[in-house]
mmCIF file of C-alpha atoms in Angstrom:
data_model
loop_
_atom_site.group_PDB
_atom_site.id
_atom_site.type_symbol
_atom_site.label_atom_id
_atom_site.label_comp_id
_atom_site.label_asym_id
_atom_site.label_seq_id
_atom_site.Cartn_x
_atom_site.Cartn_y
_atom_site.Cartn_z
ATOM 1 C CA MET A 287 91.174 118.696 132.450
ATOM 2 C CA MET A 288 90.486 122.396 132.136
ATOM 3 C CA ASP A 289 92.680 122.633 129.031
ATOM 4 C CA THR A 290 90.310 120.273 127.272
ATOM 5 C CA LEU A 291 87.442 122.698 127.875
ATOM 6 C CA ASP A 292 88.864 125.271 125.489
ATOM 7 C CA ILE A 293 86.851 125.467 122.301
ATOM 8 C CA ARG A 294 88.159 127.468 119.384
ATOM 9 C CA LYS A 295 85.987 129.339 116.942
ATOM 10 C CA GLY A 296 84.451 126.985 114.394
ATOM 11 C CA GLU A 297 84.908 123.843 116.489
ATOM 12 C CA GLN A 298 81.959 121.545 117.208
ATOM 13 C CA LEU A 299 82.560 119.114 120.044
ATOM 14 C CA ALA A 300 81.433 115.648 121.129
ATOM 15 C CA LEU A 301 82.037 114.144 124.573
ATOM 16 C CA VAL A 302 82.077 110.384 124.049
ATOM 17 C CA GLY A 303 82.303 107.593 126.590
ATOM 18 C CA PRO A 304 80.439 104.677 128.153
ATOM 19 C CA ASN A 305 77.673 105.028 130.722
ATOM 20 C CA ALA A 306 78.788 106.436 134.091
ATOM 21 C CA SER A 307 82.090 107.626 132.584
ATOM 22 C CA GLY A 308 81.646 111.218 133.742
ATOM 23 C CA LYS A 309 80.421 112.758 130.486
ATOM 24 C CA SER A 310 77.518 114.579 132.093
ATOM 25 C CA ARG A 311 79.770 116.142 134.746
ATOM 26 C CA LEU A 312 82.029 117.472 132.022
ATOM 27 C CA ALA A 313 78.969 118.669 130.105
ATOM 28 C CA ALA A 314 77.830 120.545 133.205
ATOM 29 C CA ALA A 315 81.171 122.356 133.188
ATOM 30 C CA PHE A 316 80.471 123.513 129.646
ATOM 31 C CA ALA A 317 76.904 124.430 130.530
ATOM 32 C CA GLY A 318 78.094 126.531 133.451
ATOM 33 C CA ARG A 319 79.764 128.943 131.098
ATOM 34 C CA SER A 320 78.261 132.335 130.371
ATOM 35 C CA GLY A 321 76.147 132.238 127.214
ATOM 36 C CA ALA A 322 75.718 128.436 127.280
ATOM 37 C CA LYS A 323 72.464 126.470 127.437
ATOM 38 C CA TYR A 324 72.130 122.849 128.566
ATOM 39 C CA ILE A 325 69.569 120.318 127.317
ATOM 40 C CA THR A 326 69.271 116.721 128.460
ATOM 41 C CA PHE A 327 66.946 114.484 126.465
ATOM 42 C CA ARG A 328 65.290 112.156 128.939
ATOM 43 C CA ASP A 329 61.824 112.426 127.372
ATOM 44 C CA SER A 330 60.702 114.908 130.031
ATOM 45 C CA TYR A 331 57.600 116.864 129.154
ATOM 46 C CA GLY A 332 58.629 120.066 130.925
ATOM 47 C CA SER A 333 57.337 121.518 134.156
ATOM 48 C CA TYR A 334 53.680 120.628 133.610
ATOM 49 C CA GLY A 335 52.718 117.479 135.474
ATOM 50 C CA ASP A 336 56.199 116.833 136.870
ATOM 51 C CA ARG A 337 54.769 116.717 140.408
ATOM 52 C CA ASN A 338 52.118 114.122 139.656
ATOM 53 C CA PHE A 339 53.155 112.630 136.354
ATOM 54 C CA PHE A 340 52.269 108.971 135.954
ATOM 55 C CA MET A 341 53.172 106.608 133.166
ATOM 56 C CA GLN A 342 49.682 106.508 131.630
ATOM 57 C CA GLN A 343 49.169 110.291 131.686
ATOM 58 C CA ARG A 344 49.760 110.594 127.962
ATOM 59 C CA TRP A 345 46.998 108.079 127.256
ATOM 60 C CA ASN A 346 44.564 109.423 129.844
ATOM 61 C CA LEU A 347 44.690 112.992 128.626
ATOM 62 C CA PHE A 348 40.969 113.669 128.985
ATOM 63 C CA THR A 349 40.818 112.479 132.613
ATOM 64 C CA LEU A 350 43.088 115.264 133.860
ATOM 65 C CA GLU A 351 41.455 117.946 135.996
ATOM 66 C CA ASP A 352 43.375 120.802 134.369
ATOM 67 C CA ASP A 353 43.796 121.343 130.657
ATOM 68 C CA PRO A 354 47.423 120.551 129.829
ATOM 69 C CA PRO A 355 49.249 123.292 127.937
ATOM 70 C CA SER A 356 49.882 122.936 124.245
ATOM 71 C CA ALA A 357 53.379 123.152 122.820
ATOM 72 C CA GLY A 358 52.550 126.503 121.237
ATOM 73 C CA GLU A 359 51.149 127.945 124.480
ATOM 74 C CA GLN A 360 54.269 126.952 126.388
ATOM 75 C CA LEU A 361 56.579 128.474 123.787
ATOM 76 C CA ARG A 362 54.593 131.699 123.462
ATOM 77 C CA ARG A 363 54.495 132.036 127.257
ATOM 78 C CA GLU A 364 58.268 131.776 127.480
ATOM 79 C CA ALA A 365 58.771 134.196 124.593
ATOM 80 C CA ALA A 366 56.501 136.735 126.307
ATOM 81 C CA SER A 367 58.483 136.532 129.556
ATOM 82 C CA ALA A 368 61.801 137.308 127.870
ATOM 83 C CA ASP A 369 63.654 140.592 128.458
ATOM 84 C CA ASP A 370 62.773 141.649 124.906
ATOM 85 C CA PRO A 371 59.386 140.013 124.162
ATOM 86 C CA GLN A 372 59.121 141.401 120.640
ATOM 87 C CA ALA A 373 62.537 140.108 119.607
ATOM 88 C CA SER A 374 61.830 136.792 121.346
ATOM 89 C CA ARG A 375 58.529 136.342 119.495
ATOM 90 C CA HIS A 376 60.302 137.038 116.206
ATOM 91 C CA ARG A 377 62.963 134.495 117.156
ATOM 92 C CA LEU A 378 60.209 131.988 118.007
ATOM 93 C CA ASP A 379 58.651 132.381 114.563
ATOM 94 C CA GLU A 380 62.048 131.713 112.981
ATOM 95 C CA LEU A 381 62.601 128.592 115.086
ATOM 96 C CA ILE A 382 59.117 127.223 114.391
ATOM 97 C CA ALA A 383 59.840 127.524 110.670
ATOM 98 C CA LEU A 384 63.339 126.020 111.029
ATOM 99 C CA PHE A 385 62.170 122.972 112.974
ATOM 100 C CA GLY A 386 58.861 122.544 111.133
ATOM 101 C CA LEU A 387 56.813 122.810 114.326
ATOM 102 C CA GLU A 388 53.686 124.319 112.765
ATOM 103 C CA LYS A 389 51.728 121.061 112.954
ATOM 104 C CA VAL A 390 52.482 120.381 116.630
ATOM 105 C CA LEU A 391 51.811 123.800 118.158
ATOM 106 C CA ASP A 392 48.225 122.872 119.074
ATOM 107 C CA LYS A 393 49.186 119.505 120.544
ATOM 108 C CA PRO A 394 49.289 119.076 124.343
ATOM 109 C CA LEU A 395 52.862 118.599 125.509
ATOM 110 C CA VAL A 396 52.166 115.122 126.870
ATOM 111 C CA THR A 397 51.141 113.896 123.411
ATOM 112 C CA LEU A 398 54.349 114.855 121.610
ATOM 113 C CA SER A 399 56.395 112.047 120.104
ATOM 114 C CA SER A 400 60.063 111.694 121.001
ATOM 115 C CA GLY A 401 61.117 113.444 117.793
ATOM 116 C CA GLU A 402 58.600 116.265 118.269
ATOM 117 C CA LEU A 403 59.728 116.655 121.864
ATOM 118 C CA ARG A 404 63.370 117.046 120.754
ATOM 119 C CA LYS A 405 62.375 119.892 118.434
ATOM 120 C CA PHE A 406 60.253 121.519 121.161
ATOM 121 C CA GLN A 407 63.117 121.424 123.659
ATOM 122 C CA LEU A 408 65.610 122.771 121.126
ATOM 123 C CA THR A 409 63.235 125.636 120.368
ATOM 124 C CA ARG A 410 62.899 126.479 124.079
ATOM 125 C CA ALA A 411 66.675 126.434 124.502
ATOM 126 C CA LEU A 412 67.304 128.630 121.479
ATOM 127 C CA LEU A 413 64.761 131.298 122.377
ATOM 128 C CA GLY A 414 67.420 133.044 124.429
ATOM 129 C CA SER A 415 69.939 132.937 121.538
ATOM 130 C CA PRO A 416 72.698 131.143 123.508
ATOM 131 C CA GLU A 417 76.260 131.218 122.201
ATOM 132 C CA MET A 418 76.733 127.529 123.010
ATOM 133 C CA LEU A 419 74.295 124.629 123.220
ATOM 134 C CA VAL A 420 75.261 121.577 125.295
ATOM 135 C CA ILE A 421 73.031 118.607 124.397
ATOM 136 C CA ASP A 422 73.060 115.385 126.420
ATOM 137 C CA ASN A 423 71.945 112.232 124.543
ATOM 138 C CA PRO A 424 70.330 113.965 121.540
ATOM 139 C CA PHE A 425 69.594 110.721 119.661
ATOM 140 C CA ILE A 426 68.408 108.505 122.514
ATOM 141 C CA GLY A 427 65.189 106.633 121.725
ATOM 142 C CA LEU A 428 64.814 107.932 118.156
ATOM 143 C CA ASP A 429 64.194 105.807 115.062
ATOM 144 C CA ALA A 430 66.521 106.056 112.052
ATOM 145 C CA ARG A 431 64.366 108.561 110.157
ATOM 146 C CA THR A 432 63.995 110.894 113.138
ATOM 147 C CA ARG A 433 67.713 110.623 113.929
ATOM 148 C CA SER A 434 68.437 111.705 110.379
ATOM 149 C CA GLN A 435 66.058 114.663 110.662
ATOM 150 C CA LEU A 436 67.580 115.742 113.973
ATOM 151 C CA THR A 437 71.079 115.468 112.525
ATOM 152 C CA LYS A 438 70.065 117.829 109.714
ATOM 153 C CA LEU A 439 68.633 120.309 112.225
ATOM 154 C CA LEU A 440 71.769 120.210 114.367
ATOM 155 C CA THR A 441 73.928 120.584 111.252
ATOM 156 C CA ALA A 442 72.019 123.756 110.377
ATOM 157 C CA LEU A 443 72.489 125.060 113.920
ATOM 158 C CA SER A 444 76.229 124.320 113.850
ATOM 159 C CA ALA A 445 76.648 126.941 111.128
ATOM 160 C CA THR A 446 75.644 129.703 113.555
ATOM 161 C CA MET A 447 76.704 128.516 117.027
ATOM 162 C CA THR A 448 78.871 126.084 118.986
ATOM 163 C CA LEU A 449 77.364 122.699 119.825
ATOM 164 C CA VAL A 450 78.636 120.243 122.421
ATOM 165 C CA LEU A 451 77.070 116.783 122.169
ATOM 166 C CA VAL A 452 77.217 114.141 124.903
ATOM 167 C CA LEU A 453 77.206 110.673 123.308
ATOM 168 C CA SER A 454 77.747 107.084 124.366
ATOM 169 C CA ARG A 455 78.914 105.618 121.052
ATOM 170 C CA ALA A 456 81.340 106.749 118.373
ATOM 171 C CA ALA A 457 78.845 105.642 115.717
ATOM 172 C CA GLU A 458 76.423 108.348 116.904
ATOM 173 C CA ILE A 459 78.802 111.243 116.164
ATOM 174 C CA PRO A 460 77.280 113.380 113.367
ATOM 175 C CA PRO A 461 79.509 114.605 110.526
ATOM 176 C CA PHE A 462 79.473 118.275 111.543
ATOM 177 C CA VAL A 463 81.435 117.492 114.749
ATOM 178 C CA THR A 464 85.050 118.590 114.357
ATOM 179 C CA HIS A 465 86.625 117.375 117.630
ATOM 180 C CA VAL A 466 86.061 114.679 120.245
ATOM 181 C CA ILE A 467 86.928 114.454 123.932
ATOM 182 C CA PRO A 468 86.946 110.789 125.025
ATOM 183 C CA VAL A 469 85.781 110.334 128.622
ATOM 184 C CA SER A 470 86.501 107.261 130.739
ATOM 185 C CA ASN A 471 86.342 106.567 134.495
ATOM 186 C CA GLY A 472 85.694 110.209 135.267
ATOM 187 C CA VAL A 473 88.735 111.394 133.323
ATOM 188 C CA ALA A 474 88.565 113.436 130.128
ATOM 189 C CA GLY A 475 91.173 112.675 127.512
ATOM 190 C CA GLU A 476 92.818 115.099 125.142
ATOM 191 C CA LYS A 477 90.699 116.816 122.526
ATOM 192 C CA MET A 478 91.179 115.027 119.209
ATOM 193 C CA PRO A 479 90.215 115.839 115.613
ATOM 194 C CA LEU A 480 87.162 113.775 114.661
ATOM 195 C CA GLU A 481 88.927 111.766 111.946
ATOM 196 C CA THR A 482 91.814 110.889 114.254
ATOM 197 C CA TYR A 483 89.428 109.728 116.975
ATOM 198 C CA LEU A 484 87.264 107.626 114.646
ATOM 199 C CA ASP A 485 90.290 105.980 113.059
ATOM 200 C CA ALA A 486 91.422 104.962 116.544
ATOM 201 C CA VAL A 487 88.125 103.414 117.703
ATOM 202 C CA LEU A 488 86.321 102.249 114.540
ATOM 203 C CA PRO A 489 87.218 99.733 111.797
ATOM 204 C CA PRO A 490 89.618 101.004 109.121
ATOM 205 C CA ALA A 491 88.359 103.233 106.314
ATOM 206 C CA VAL A 492 87.770 101.437 103.023
ATOM 207 C CA ILE A 493 86.763 104.596 101.118
ATOM 208 C CA ARG A 494 87.616 108.127 102.207
ATOM 209 C CA LEU A 495 86.790 111.286 100.256
ATOM 210 C CA ARG A 496 87.836 114.706 101.491
ATOM 211 C CA ASP A 497 86.399 117.924 100.041
ATOM 212 C CA VAL A 498 85.752 116.292 96.653
ATOM 213 C CA THR A 499 84.328 118.613 93.990
ATOM 214 C CA VAL A 500 83.574 117.602 90.407
ATOM 215 C CA ARG A 501 82.464 120.065 87.736
ATOM 216 C CA PHE A 502 81.484 119.623 84.127
ATOM 217 C CA GLY A 503 81.713 123.118 82.693
ATOM 218 C CA GLU A 504 79.520 125.353 84.843
ATOM 219 C CA ARG A 505 77.643 122.381 86.319
ATOM 220 C CA VAL A 506 78.760 121.230 89.756
ATOM 221 C CA VAL A 507 78.037 117.512 90.138
ATOM 222 C CA LEU A 508 79.723 116.898 93.507
ATOM 223 C CA ASP A 509 80.248 119.853 95.804
ATOM 224 C CA ARG A 510 82.913 119.535 98.541
ATOM 225 C CA LEU A 511 81.892 116.010 99.481
ATOM 226 C CA ASP A 512 83.405 114.496 102.622
ATOM 227 C CA TRP A 513 82.572 110.819 103.011
ATOM 228 C CA THR A 514 84.081 107.840 104.793
ATOM 229 C CA VAL A 515 83.008 104.212 104.384
ATOM 230 C CA ARG A 516 84.479 101.831 106.941
ATOM 231 C CA GLN A 517 85.145 98.116 106.772
ATOM 232 C CA GLY A 518 82.013 96.094 107.422
ATOM 233 C CA GLU A 519 79.577 98.946 106.736
ATOM 234 C CA HIS A 520 76.717 98.510 104.278
ATOM 235 C CA TRP A 521 75.676 101.713 102.518
ATOM 236 C CA VAL A 522 72.826 102.596 100.207
ATOM 237 C CA LEU A 523 73.446 105.553 97.906
ATOM 238 C CA THR A 524 70.333 107.412 96.741
ATOM 239 C CA GLY A 525 69.475 110.587 94.867
ATOM 240 C CA ALA A 526 67.605 111.861 91.855
ATOM 241 C CA ASN A 527 68.784 111.164 88.328
ATOM 242 C CA GLY A 528 71.712 113.463 87.631
ATOM 243 C CA SER A 529 72.573 113.972 91.303
ATOM 244 C CA GLY A 530 76.082 112.555 90.902
ATOM 245 C CA LYS A 531 75.747 108.900 91.952
ATOM 246 C CA SER A 532 77.400 107.469 88.836
ATOM 247 C CA THR A 533 80.107 110.116 88.977
ATOM 248 C CA LEU A 534 80.858 109.190 92.580
ATOM 249 C CA LEU A 535 81.130 105.494 91.724
ATOM 250 C CA SER A 536 83.403 106.265 88.770
ATOM 251 C CA LEU A 537 85.756 108.127 91.119
ATOM 252 C CA ILE A 538 85.864 105.222 93.571
ATOM 253 C CA CYS A 539 86.482 102.625 90.878
ATOM 254 C CA ALA A 540 89.085 104.804 89.068
ATOM 255 C CA ASP A 541 87.097 104.866 85.830
ATOM 256 C CA ASN A 542 86.974 108.679 85.944
ATOM 257 C CA PRO A 543 90.312 110.452 85.317
ATOM 258 C CA MET A 544 89.166 113.254 87.648
ATOM 259 C CA ALA A 545 89.746 110.793 90.494
ATOM 260 C CA TYR A 546 93.473 111.580 90.364
ATOM 261 C CA ALA A 547 92.824 115.273 90.984
ATOM 262 C CA CYS A 548 90.706 114.556 94.078
ATOM 263 C CA ASP A 549 91.603 113.651 97.660
ATOM 264 C CA ILE A 550 90.472 110.010 97.615
ATOM 265 C CA GLU A 551 91.742 107.019 99.564
ATOM 266 C CA LEU A 552 90.833 103.405 98.882
ATOM 267 C CA PHE A 553 91.857 100.704 101.365
ATOM 268 C CA GLY A 554 94.032 103.297 103.107
ATOM 269 C CA ARG A 555 96.008 104.170 99.981
ATOM 270 C CA PRO A 556 95.761 107.695 98.495
ATOM 271 C CA ARG A 557 94.646 107.823 94.883
ATOM 272 C CA GLY A 558 97.595 108.573 92.611
ATOM 273 C CA SER A 559 100.233 107.058 94.900
ATOM 274 C CA GLY A 560 101.550 104.695 92.250
ATOM 275 C CA GLU A 561 98.784 102.101 92.062
ATOM 276 C CA THR A 562 97.464 100.933 88.697
ATOM 277 C CA ILE A 563 93.807 100.799 87.767
ATOM 278 C CA TRP A 564 94.064 97.004 88.079
ATOM 279 C CA ASP A 565 95.387 97.346 91.630
ATOM 280 C CA ILE A 566 92.296 99.400 92.448
ATOM 281 C CA LYS A 567 89.800 97.088 90.773
ATOM 282 C CA ARG A 568 91.296 93.974 92.358
ATOM 283 C CA GLY A 569 89.523 94.681 95.651
ATOM 284 C CA ILE A 570 86.157 95.721 94.158
ATOM 285 C CA GLY A 571 83.270 93.646 92.858
ATOM 286 C CA PHE A 572 81.396 95.962 90.506
ATOM 287 C CA VAL A 573 78.215 95.966 88.458
ATOM 288 C CA SER A 574 76.254 98.844 86.943
ATOM 289 C CA PRO A 575 73.782 99.635 84.152
ATOM 290 C CA GLU A 576 76.640 101.313 82.254
ATOM 291 C CA LEU A 577 78.758 98.172 82.501
ATOM 292 C CA HIS A 578 75.796 96.095 81.332
ATOM 293 C CA ARG A 579 75.210 98.327 78.280
ATOM 294 C CA ALA A 580 78.901 98.270 77.370
ATOM 295 C CA PHE A 581 79.308 94.516 77.807
ATOM 296 C CA GLN A 582 79.163 93.319 74.199
ATOM 297 C CA VAL A 583 81.191 90.136 74.531
ATOM 298 C CA ASP A 584 79.377 87.226 72.908
ATOM 299 C CA ALA A 585 81.190 84.559 74.893
ATOM 300 C CA PRO A 586 79.629 81.736 76.911
ATOM 301 C CA ALA A 587 78.058 82.928 80.145
ATOM 302 C CA LEU A 588 80.581 80.876 82.125
ATOM 303 C CA ASP A 589 83.423 82.888 80.558
ATOM 304 C CA ILE A 590 81.648 86.144 81.392
ATOM 305 C CA VAL A 591 81.396 85.203 85.057
ATOM 306 C CA THR A 592 84.970 83.868 85.128
ATOM 307 C CA SER A 593 86.275 87.131 83.634
ATOM 308 C CA GLY A 594 85.448 88.797 86.962
ATOM 309 C CA LEU A 595 88.510 87.051 88.416
ATOM 310 C CA PHE A 596 90.671 89.144 86.077
ATOM 311 C CA ASP A 597 88.568 92.361 85.883
ATOM 312 C CA THR A 598 88.363 92.111 82.113
ATOM 313 C CA GLU A 599 85.333 92.180 79.827
ATOM 314 C CA GLY A 600 86.446 89.029 78.094
ATOM 315 C CA LEU A 601 88.821 86.153 78.785
ATOM 316 C CA TYR A 602 92.308 86.921 77.500
ATOM 317 C CA ARG A 603 93.941 84.028 79.343
ATOM 318 C CA HIS A 604 92.992 80.433 79.886
ATOM 319 C CA PRO A 605 91.486 79.976 83.363
ATOM 320 C CA SER A 606 92.405 77.000 85.460
ATOM 321 C CA GLU A 607 89.888 74.304 86.278
ATOM 322 C CA GLU A 608 89.740 75.665 89.812
ATOM 323 C CA GLN A 609 88.849 79.121 88.490
ATOM 324 C CA TYR A 610 86.151 77.693 86.236
ATOM 325 C CA ALA A 611 84.823 75.651 89.170
ATOM 326 C CA CYS A 612 84.657 78.822 91.276
ATOM 327 C CA ALA A 613 82.632 80.573 88.559
ATOM 328 C CA ARG A 614 80.266 77.614 88.301
ATOM 329 C CA ARG A 615 79.663 77.707 92.063
ATOM 330 C CA TRP A 616 78.713 81.363 91.889
ATOM 331 C CA MET A 617 76.449 80.784 88.913
ATOM 332 C CA ALA A 618 74.731 78.077 90.937
ATOM 333 C CA GLU A 619 74.304 80.487 93.856
ATOM 334 C CA PHE A 620 72.563 82.951 91.562
ATOM 335 C CA GLY A 621 70.417 80.281 89.930
ATOM 336 C CA ILE A 622 71.983 80.430 86.467
ATOM 337 C CA ALA A 623 74.144 77.277 86.426
ATOM 338 C CA ASP A 624 72.187 75.945 83.444
ATOM 339 C CA LEU A 625 73.224 78.996 81.373
ATOM 340 C CA ALA A 626 76.964 78.242 81.521
ATOM 341 C CA ALA A 627 77.291 77.331 77.830
ATOM 342 C CA ALA A 628 74.771 79.898 76.521
ATOM 343 C CA PRO A 629 76.169 82.880 74.545
ATOM 344 C CA PHE A 630 75.914 85.976 76.745
ATOM 345 C CA LEU A 631 74.376 88.258 74.103
ATOM 346 C CA ARG A 632 71.571 85.773 73.440
ATOM 347 C CA LEU A 633 70.433 85.749 77.059
ATOM 348 C CA SER A 634 67.525 87.848 78.275
ATOM 349 C CA SER A 635 68.342 91.170 79.927
ATOM 350 C CA GLY A 636 67.562 89.716 83.372
ATOM 351 C CA GLU A 637 69.775 86.677 82.756
ATOM 352 C CA GLN A 638 72.590 88.941 81.609
ATOM 353 C CA ARG A 639 72.254 91.035 84.760
ATOM 354 C CA LEU A 640 72.463 87.910 86.947
ATOM 355 C CA CYS A 641 75.644 86.879 85.104
ATOM 356 C CA LEU A 642 77.184 90.290 85.740
ATOM 357 C CA VAL A 643 76.222 90.239 89.422
ATOM 358 C CA ALA A 644 77.775 86.766 89.738
ATOM 359 C CA ARG A 645 80.844 88.177 87.943
ATOM 360 C CA ALA A 646 81.084 90.872 90.666
ATOM 361 C CA PHE A 647 81.075 88.223 93.395
ATOM 362 C CA VAL A 648 83.292 85.590 91.805
ATOM 363 C CA LYS A 649 86.587 86.884 93.244
ATOM 364 C CA ASP A 650 85.075 87.311 96.741
ATOM 365 C CA PRO A 651 86.278 90.939 97.056
ATOM 366 C CA PRO A 652 86.332 92.965 100.289
ATOM 367 C CA LEU A 653 84.253 95.773 98.688
ATOM 368 C CA TYR A 654 81.097 95.385 96.615
ATOM 369 C CA VAL A 655 79.980 98.384 94.529
ATOM 370 C CA LEU A 656 76.590 97.415 93.131
ATOM 371 C CA ASP A 657 74.733 99.980 91.033
ATOM 372 C CA GLU A 658 71.118 98.883 90.482
ATOM 373 C CA PRO A 659 72.005 95.171 90.851
ATOM 374 C CA LEU A 660 68.334 94.108 90.767
ATOM 375 C CA HIS A 661 67.503 96.104 87.639
ATOM 376 C CA GLY A 662 65.563 94.010 85.125
ATOM 377 C CA LEU A 663 65.010 91.027 87.453
ATOM 378 C CA ASP A 664 61.602 89.483 88.018
ATOM 379 C CA GLU A 665 60.094 89.339 91.505
ATOM 380 C CA ALA A 666 61.379 85.873 92.373
ATOM 381 C CA GLN A 667 64.897 86.707 91.187
ATOM 382 C CA ARG A 668 64.897 89.982 93.129
ATOM 383 C CA HIS A 669 64.008 88.222 96.392
ATOM 384 C CA HIS A 670 66.646 85.570 95.733
ATOM 385 C CA VAL A 671 69.422 88.086 95.000
ATOM 386 C CA LYS A 672 68.464 90.248 98.007
ATOM 387 C CA ALA A 673 68.842 87.191 100.220
ATOM 388 C CA LEU A 674 72.250 86.471 98.686
ATOM 389 C CA LEU A 675 73.357 90.064 99.258
ATOM 390 C CA ASP A 676 72.457 89.728 102.925
ATOM 391 C CA ARG A 677 74.227 86.414 103.171
ATOM 392 C CA PHE A 678 77.503 87.345 101.489
ATOM 393 C CA CYS A 679 77.755 91.069 102.279
ATOM 394 C CA GLY A 680 76.907 90.350 105.898
ATOM 395 C CA ALA A 681 80.039 88.256 106.328
ATOM 396 C CA PRO A 682 82.704 89.764 108.642
ATOM 397 C CA GLY A 683 84.760 92.470 106.966
ATOM 398 C CA LYS A 684 82.632 92.727 103.824
ATOM 399 C CA THR A 685 81.734 96.267 102.786
ATOM 400 C CA LEU A 686 78.801 97.139 100.532
ATOM 401 C CA LEU A 687 77.944 100.243 98.539
ATOM 402 C CA MET A 688 74.609 99.805 96.751
ATOM 403 C CA VAL A 689 72.782 102.243 94.501
ATOM 404 C CA THR A 690 69.046 101.951 94.011
ATOM 405 C CA HIS A 691 66.010 104.186 93.550
ATOM 406 C CA TYR A 692 63.701 101.732 95.329
ATOM 407 C CA PRO A 693 63.647 101.294 99.120
ATOM 408 C CA GLU A 694 62.023 97.878 98.742
ATOM 409 C CA GLU A 695 65.263 96.692 97.120
ATOM 410 C CA TYR A 696 67.377 97.409 100.208
ATOM 411 C CA PRO A 697 68.829 94.209 101.666
ATOM 412 C CA ALA A 698 68.358 93.877 105.416
ATOM 413 C CA CYS A 699 72.090 94.385 106.016
ATOM 414 C CA ILE A 700 71.958 98.088 104.987
ATOM 415 C CA ASP A 701 73.028 100.188 107.981
ATOM 416 C CA HIS A 702 74.127 103.510 106.445
ATOM 417 C CA SER A 703 72.816 105.822 103.734
ATOM 418 C CA LEU A 704 74.018 108.765 101.678
ATOM 419 C CA THR A 705 71.680 110.907 99.601
ATOM 420 C CA LEU A 706 73.142 113.124 96.872
#
């Protein structure tokens, strides 16, 4: 097992295994090294009150005989007791700014939230400038927003030091981790590259981008983007106008010729390995504002929806009755069955958008790429389509990538996010 304890420069490590698997014992071996610091997040409030702490102490703050220390007092006290107090105080100021602790310095320790407590404990650990930080259960008990904030903080730290995270689930591993040691029944496995480990324990990758950069002249739109979307995941993609969302979708759907110069895999197949654009589109149900603007086919709405079976903007073959029946069923699902004979270009913008969303679903693809699917819909239609997204994208094996600027449009099935 000692061979697995070797960490090379630039590596960031996760110890992953079920409860009682021996992760903490292995973490203690790391922590015992010179220059290493160990943190375990069990929502402990430090030394104050440990002897007589009771569950209601946080809510009975003013009944305590002694004034509890504030977070700032505790940190300043530890900085002052360092071998080099001046350097330690300077380091403390840097850490307070890094973790955004200014607003909690005057709070008593027992009133800190779980997220605030994580930042406080990280600050204490980093005051001594350790070479390695071993963190046990960093995300335990945190809500999604606080987990995201902590991940960003740890990512920033990983640029300057080695981190070893102790985790119970593969899904908790943050992207900056480079290698994983699986732990089971007290035995540590071999150190594995992160991608190799995740491919072994998680569902297969539907989309994988490695170090993808896209430039238009001097303007960098995507900068060394690494991103993996796995089967059954439901992602929301957000970002300001011009942040690269449409460019990213065009790479995935093979509408952008730059896709063939990038390291992109779709359904496990590298881009440029001989597949045609129709091979790529066959597994994707797609809708976007750009598609809507470009869709100038004045055919009956039923033909527009049916054309999704062939990934064409119009019908260039005669569909079978079964194919027409399939399109009618989807139009009924989206509440537009009565528009089947209506010319597409004479429909309202909202009705057109519903036709195009139904067109994305008609072939029941494994991957839905929906860019602003609720754009232009009234309130009742938005609620109806959101419910349908949850119903159909929540089916086993269905993967969703949705772009929207409005959090209220997220379907309940969303479980991952990427902000550009």
